[in-house]
PDB file of C-alpha atoms in Angstrom:
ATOM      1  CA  UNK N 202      36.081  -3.845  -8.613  1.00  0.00           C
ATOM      2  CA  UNK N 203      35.216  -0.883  -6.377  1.00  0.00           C
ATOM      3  CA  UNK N 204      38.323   0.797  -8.358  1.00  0.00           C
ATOM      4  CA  UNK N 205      36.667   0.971 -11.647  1.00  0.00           C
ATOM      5  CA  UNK N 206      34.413   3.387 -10.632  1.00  0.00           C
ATOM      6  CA  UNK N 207      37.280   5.751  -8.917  1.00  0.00           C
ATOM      7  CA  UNK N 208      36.771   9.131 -10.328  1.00  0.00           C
ATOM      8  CA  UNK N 209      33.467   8.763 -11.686  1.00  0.00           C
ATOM      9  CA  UNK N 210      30.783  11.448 -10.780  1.00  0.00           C
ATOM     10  CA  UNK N 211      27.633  10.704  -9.499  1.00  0.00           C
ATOM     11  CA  UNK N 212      25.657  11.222 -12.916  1.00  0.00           C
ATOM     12  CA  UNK N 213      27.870   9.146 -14.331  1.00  0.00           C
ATOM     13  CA  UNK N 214      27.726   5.453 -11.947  1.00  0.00           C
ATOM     14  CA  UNK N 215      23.789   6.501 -12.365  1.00  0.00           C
ATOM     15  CA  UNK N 216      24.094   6.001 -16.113  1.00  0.00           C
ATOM     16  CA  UNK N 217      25.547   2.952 -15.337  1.00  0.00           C
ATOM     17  CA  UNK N 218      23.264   1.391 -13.938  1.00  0.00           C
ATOM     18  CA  UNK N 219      20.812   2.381 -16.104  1.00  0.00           C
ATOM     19  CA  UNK N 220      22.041   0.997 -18.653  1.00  0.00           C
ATOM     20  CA  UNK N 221      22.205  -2.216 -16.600  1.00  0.00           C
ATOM     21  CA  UNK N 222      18.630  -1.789 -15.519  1.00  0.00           C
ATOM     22  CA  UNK N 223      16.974  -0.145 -17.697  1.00  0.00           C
ATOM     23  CA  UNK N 224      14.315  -2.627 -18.246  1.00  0.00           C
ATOM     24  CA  UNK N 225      13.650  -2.505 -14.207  1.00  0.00           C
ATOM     25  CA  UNK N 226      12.380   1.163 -15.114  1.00  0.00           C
ATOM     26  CA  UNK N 227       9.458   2.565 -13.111  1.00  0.00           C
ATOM     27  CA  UNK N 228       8.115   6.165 -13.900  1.00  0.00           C
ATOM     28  CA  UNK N 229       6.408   8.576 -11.214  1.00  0.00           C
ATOM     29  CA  UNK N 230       2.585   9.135 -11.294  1.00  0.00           C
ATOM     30  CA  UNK N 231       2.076  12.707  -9.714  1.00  0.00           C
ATOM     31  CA  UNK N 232      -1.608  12.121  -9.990  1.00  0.00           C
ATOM     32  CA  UNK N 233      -1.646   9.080  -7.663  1.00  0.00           C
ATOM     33  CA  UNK N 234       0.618  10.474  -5.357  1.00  0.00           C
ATOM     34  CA  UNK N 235       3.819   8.593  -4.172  1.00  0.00           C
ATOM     35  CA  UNK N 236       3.136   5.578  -7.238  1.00  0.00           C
ATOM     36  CA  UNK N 237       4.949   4.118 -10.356  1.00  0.00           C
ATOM     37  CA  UNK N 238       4.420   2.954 -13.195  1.00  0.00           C
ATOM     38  CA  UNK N 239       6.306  -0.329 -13.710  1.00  0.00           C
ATOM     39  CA  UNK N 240       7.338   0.126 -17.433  1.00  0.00           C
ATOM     40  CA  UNK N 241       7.944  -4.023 -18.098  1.00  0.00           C
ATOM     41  CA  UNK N 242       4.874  -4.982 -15.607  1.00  0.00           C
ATOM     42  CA  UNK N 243       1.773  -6.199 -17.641  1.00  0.00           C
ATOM     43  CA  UNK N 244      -1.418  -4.739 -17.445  1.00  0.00           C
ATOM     44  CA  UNK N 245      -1.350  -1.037 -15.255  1.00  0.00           C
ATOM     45  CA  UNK N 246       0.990  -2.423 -12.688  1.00  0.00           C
ATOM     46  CA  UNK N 247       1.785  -0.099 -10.021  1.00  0.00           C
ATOM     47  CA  UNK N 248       4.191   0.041  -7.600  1.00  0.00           C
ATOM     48  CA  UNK N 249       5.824   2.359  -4.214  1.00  0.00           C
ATOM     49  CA  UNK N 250       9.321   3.130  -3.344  1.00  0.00           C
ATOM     50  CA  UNK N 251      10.185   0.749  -0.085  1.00  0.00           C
ATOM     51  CA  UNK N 252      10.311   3.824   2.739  1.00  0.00           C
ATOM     52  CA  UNK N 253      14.159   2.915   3.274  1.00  0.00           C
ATOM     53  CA  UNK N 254      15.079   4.020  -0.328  1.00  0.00           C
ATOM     54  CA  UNK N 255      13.271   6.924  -0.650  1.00  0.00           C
ATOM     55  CA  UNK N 256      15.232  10.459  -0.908  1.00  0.00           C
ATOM     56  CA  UNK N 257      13.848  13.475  -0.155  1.00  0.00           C
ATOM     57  CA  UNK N 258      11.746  13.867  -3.648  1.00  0.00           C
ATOM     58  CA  UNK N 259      10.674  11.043  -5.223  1.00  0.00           C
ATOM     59  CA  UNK N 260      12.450  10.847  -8.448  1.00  0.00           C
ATOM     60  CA  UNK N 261      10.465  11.407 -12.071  1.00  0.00           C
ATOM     61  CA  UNK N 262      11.987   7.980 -13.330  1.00  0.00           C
ATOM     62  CA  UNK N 263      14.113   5.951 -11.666  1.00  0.00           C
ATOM     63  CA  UNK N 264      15.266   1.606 -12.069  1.00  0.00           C
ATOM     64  CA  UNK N 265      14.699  -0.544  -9.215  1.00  0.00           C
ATOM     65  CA  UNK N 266      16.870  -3.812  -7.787  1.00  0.00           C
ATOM     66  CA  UNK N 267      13.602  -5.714  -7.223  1.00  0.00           C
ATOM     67  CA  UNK N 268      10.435  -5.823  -5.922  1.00  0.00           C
ATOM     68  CA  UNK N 269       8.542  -7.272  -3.463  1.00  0.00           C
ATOM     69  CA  UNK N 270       4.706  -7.999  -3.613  1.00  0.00           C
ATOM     70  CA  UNK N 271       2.582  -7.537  -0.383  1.00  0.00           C
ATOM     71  CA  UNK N 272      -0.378  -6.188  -0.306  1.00  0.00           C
ATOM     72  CA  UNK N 273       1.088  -3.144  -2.771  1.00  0.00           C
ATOM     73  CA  UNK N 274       4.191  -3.968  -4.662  1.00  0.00           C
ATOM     74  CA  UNK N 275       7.199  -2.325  -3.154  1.00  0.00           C
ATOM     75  CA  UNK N 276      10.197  -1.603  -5.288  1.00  0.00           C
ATOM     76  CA  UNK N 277      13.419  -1.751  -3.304  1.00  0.00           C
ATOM     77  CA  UNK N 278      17.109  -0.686  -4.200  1.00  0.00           C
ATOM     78  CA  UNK N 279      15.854   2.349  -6.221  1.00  0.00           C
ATOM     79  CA  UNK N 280      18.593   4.795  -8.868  1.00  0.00           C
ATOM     80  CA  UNK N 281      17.097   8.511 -10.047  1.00  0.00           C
ATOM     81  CA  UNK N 282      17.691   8.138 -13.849  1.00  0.00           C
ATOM     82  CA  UNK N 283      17.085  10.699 -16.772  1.00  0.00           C
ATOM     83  CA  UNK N 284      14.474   9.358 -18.925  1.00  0.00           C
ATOM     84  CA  UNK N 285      16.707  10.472 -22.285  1.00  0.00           C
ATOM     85  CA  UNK N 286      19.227   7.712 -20.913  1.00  0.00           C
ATOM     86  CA  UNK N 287      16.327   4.866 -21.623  1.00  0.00           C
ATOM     87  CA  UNK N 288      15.904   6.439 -25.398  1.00  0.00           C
ATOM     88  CA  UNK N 289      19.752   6.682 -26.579  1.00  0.00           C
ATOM     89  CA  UNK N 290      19.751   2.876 -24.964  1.00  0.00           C
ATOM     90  CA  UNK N 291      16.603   1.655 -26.518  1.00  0.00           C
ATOM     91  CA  UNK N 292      14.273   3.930 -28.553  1.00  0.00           C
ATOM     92  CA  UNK N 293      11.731   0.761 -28.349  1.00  0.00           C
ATOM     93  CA  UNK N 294      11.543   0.899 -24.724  1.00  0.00           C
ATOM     94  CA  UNK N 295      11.941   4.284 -24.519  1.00  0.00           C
ATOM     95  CA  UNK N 296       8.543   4.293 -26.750  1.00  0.00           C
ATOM     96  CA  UNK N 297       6.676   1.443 -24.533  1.00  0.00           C
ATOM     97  CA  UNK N 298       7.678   3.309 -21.554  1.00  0.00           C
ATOM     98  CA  UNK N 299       6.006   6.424 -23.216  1.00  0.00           C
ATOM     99  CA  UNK N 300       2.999   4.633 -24.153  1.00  0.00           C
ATOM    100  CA  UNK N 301       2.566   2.717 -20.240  1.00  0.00           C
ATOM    101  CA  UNK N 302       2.629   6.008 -18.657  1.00  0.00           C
ATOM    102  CA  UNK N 303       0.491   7.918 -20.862  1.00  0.00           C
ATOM    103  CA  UNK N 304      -2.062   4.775 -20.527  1.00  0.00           C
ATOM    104  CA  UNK N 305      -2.421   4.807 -16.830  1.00  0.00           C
ATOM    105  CA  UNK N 306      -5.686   7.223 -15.910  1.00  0.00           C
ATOM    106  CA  UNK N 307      -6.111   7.793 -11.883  1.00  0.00           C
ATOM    107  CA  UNK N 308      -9.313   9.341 -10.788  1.00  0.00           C
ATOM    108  CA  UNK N 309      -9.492   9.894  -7.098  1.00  0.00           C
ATOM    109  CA  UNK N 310     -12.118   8.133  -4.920  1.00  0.00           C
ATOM    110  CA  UNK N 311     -13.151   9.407  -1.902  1.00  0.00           C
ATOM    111  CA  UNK N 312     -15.728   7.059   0.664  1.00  0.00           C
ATOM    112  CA  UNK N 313     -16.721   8.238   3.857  1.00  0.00           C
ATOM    113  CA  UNK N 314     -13.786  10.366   4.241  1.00  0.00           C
ATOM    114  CA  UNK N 315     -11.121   7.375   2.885  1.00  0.00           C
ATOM    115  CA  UNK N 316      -9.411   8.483   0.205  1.00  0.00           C
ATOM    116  CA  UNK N 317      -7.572   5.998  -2.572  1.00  0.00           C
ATOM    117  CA  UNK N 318      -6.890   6.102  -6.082  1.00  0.00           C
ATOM    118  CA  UNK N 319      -8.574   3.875  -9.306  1.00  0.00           C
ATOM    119  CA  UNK N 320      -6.250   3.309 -12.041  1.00  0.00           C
ATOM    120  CA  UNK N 321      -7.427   2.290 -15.483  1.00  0.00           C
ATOM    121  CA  UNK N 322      -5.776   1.512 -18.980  1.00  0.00           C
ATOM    122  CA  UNK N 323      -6.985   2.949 -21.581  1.00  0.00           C
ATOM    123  CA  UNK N 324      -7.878   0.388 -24.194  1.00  0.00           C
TER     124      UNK N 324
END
């Protein structure tokens, strides 16, 4: 019911569906440009915002509809989040999410003038 969310700001309906999500959470990778971390993945799964739900500035953290795996894996349907709204609903994930980011190490690679990114996990 559309109505529900009558009067709610925008922060607001963005909590909401973090809370709804909020194990579809991907955090942004400066170092390896436009890429995410996909918090629930396995291993260093990384992921890109689908070009058609991209903003302006591609948000720090943000949860994702679904995803779609080509040859990268594309996240589609994406919501900017606050971080602190993972921790107050789950101080676990909030801790795993933590932990996935600060595991992923990029080290730029550059070959004959082609330039791409190596990820590894720290053990």
């Amino acid at each position: 019911n559309s109505r529900a969310l009558d009067g709610c700001s925008d922060r607001e309906v963005r909590r909401l569906v973090a809370k709804g999500y909020f194990l579809n959470t991907a955090v942004h990778v400066p170092a390896r440009g436009e890429e995410y971390v996909l918090v629930r993945a396995p291993g260093s799964s990384m992921a890109v915002i689908n070009p058609a739900s991209l903003g302006a500035r591609p948000p720090a953290t943000l949860v994702y509809l679904s995803t779609l795996h080509a040859r990268r894996t594309v996240m589609s349907i994406v919501t900017p989040i606050d971080a602190g709204w993972i921790e107050e609903e789950s101080g676990t994930y909030f801790l795993r999410m933590s932990e996935r980011v600060a595991s992923v190490r990029s080290h730029r690679v550059s070959i004959r003038g082609l330039t791409t990114y190596a990820s590894m996990a720290l053990l």
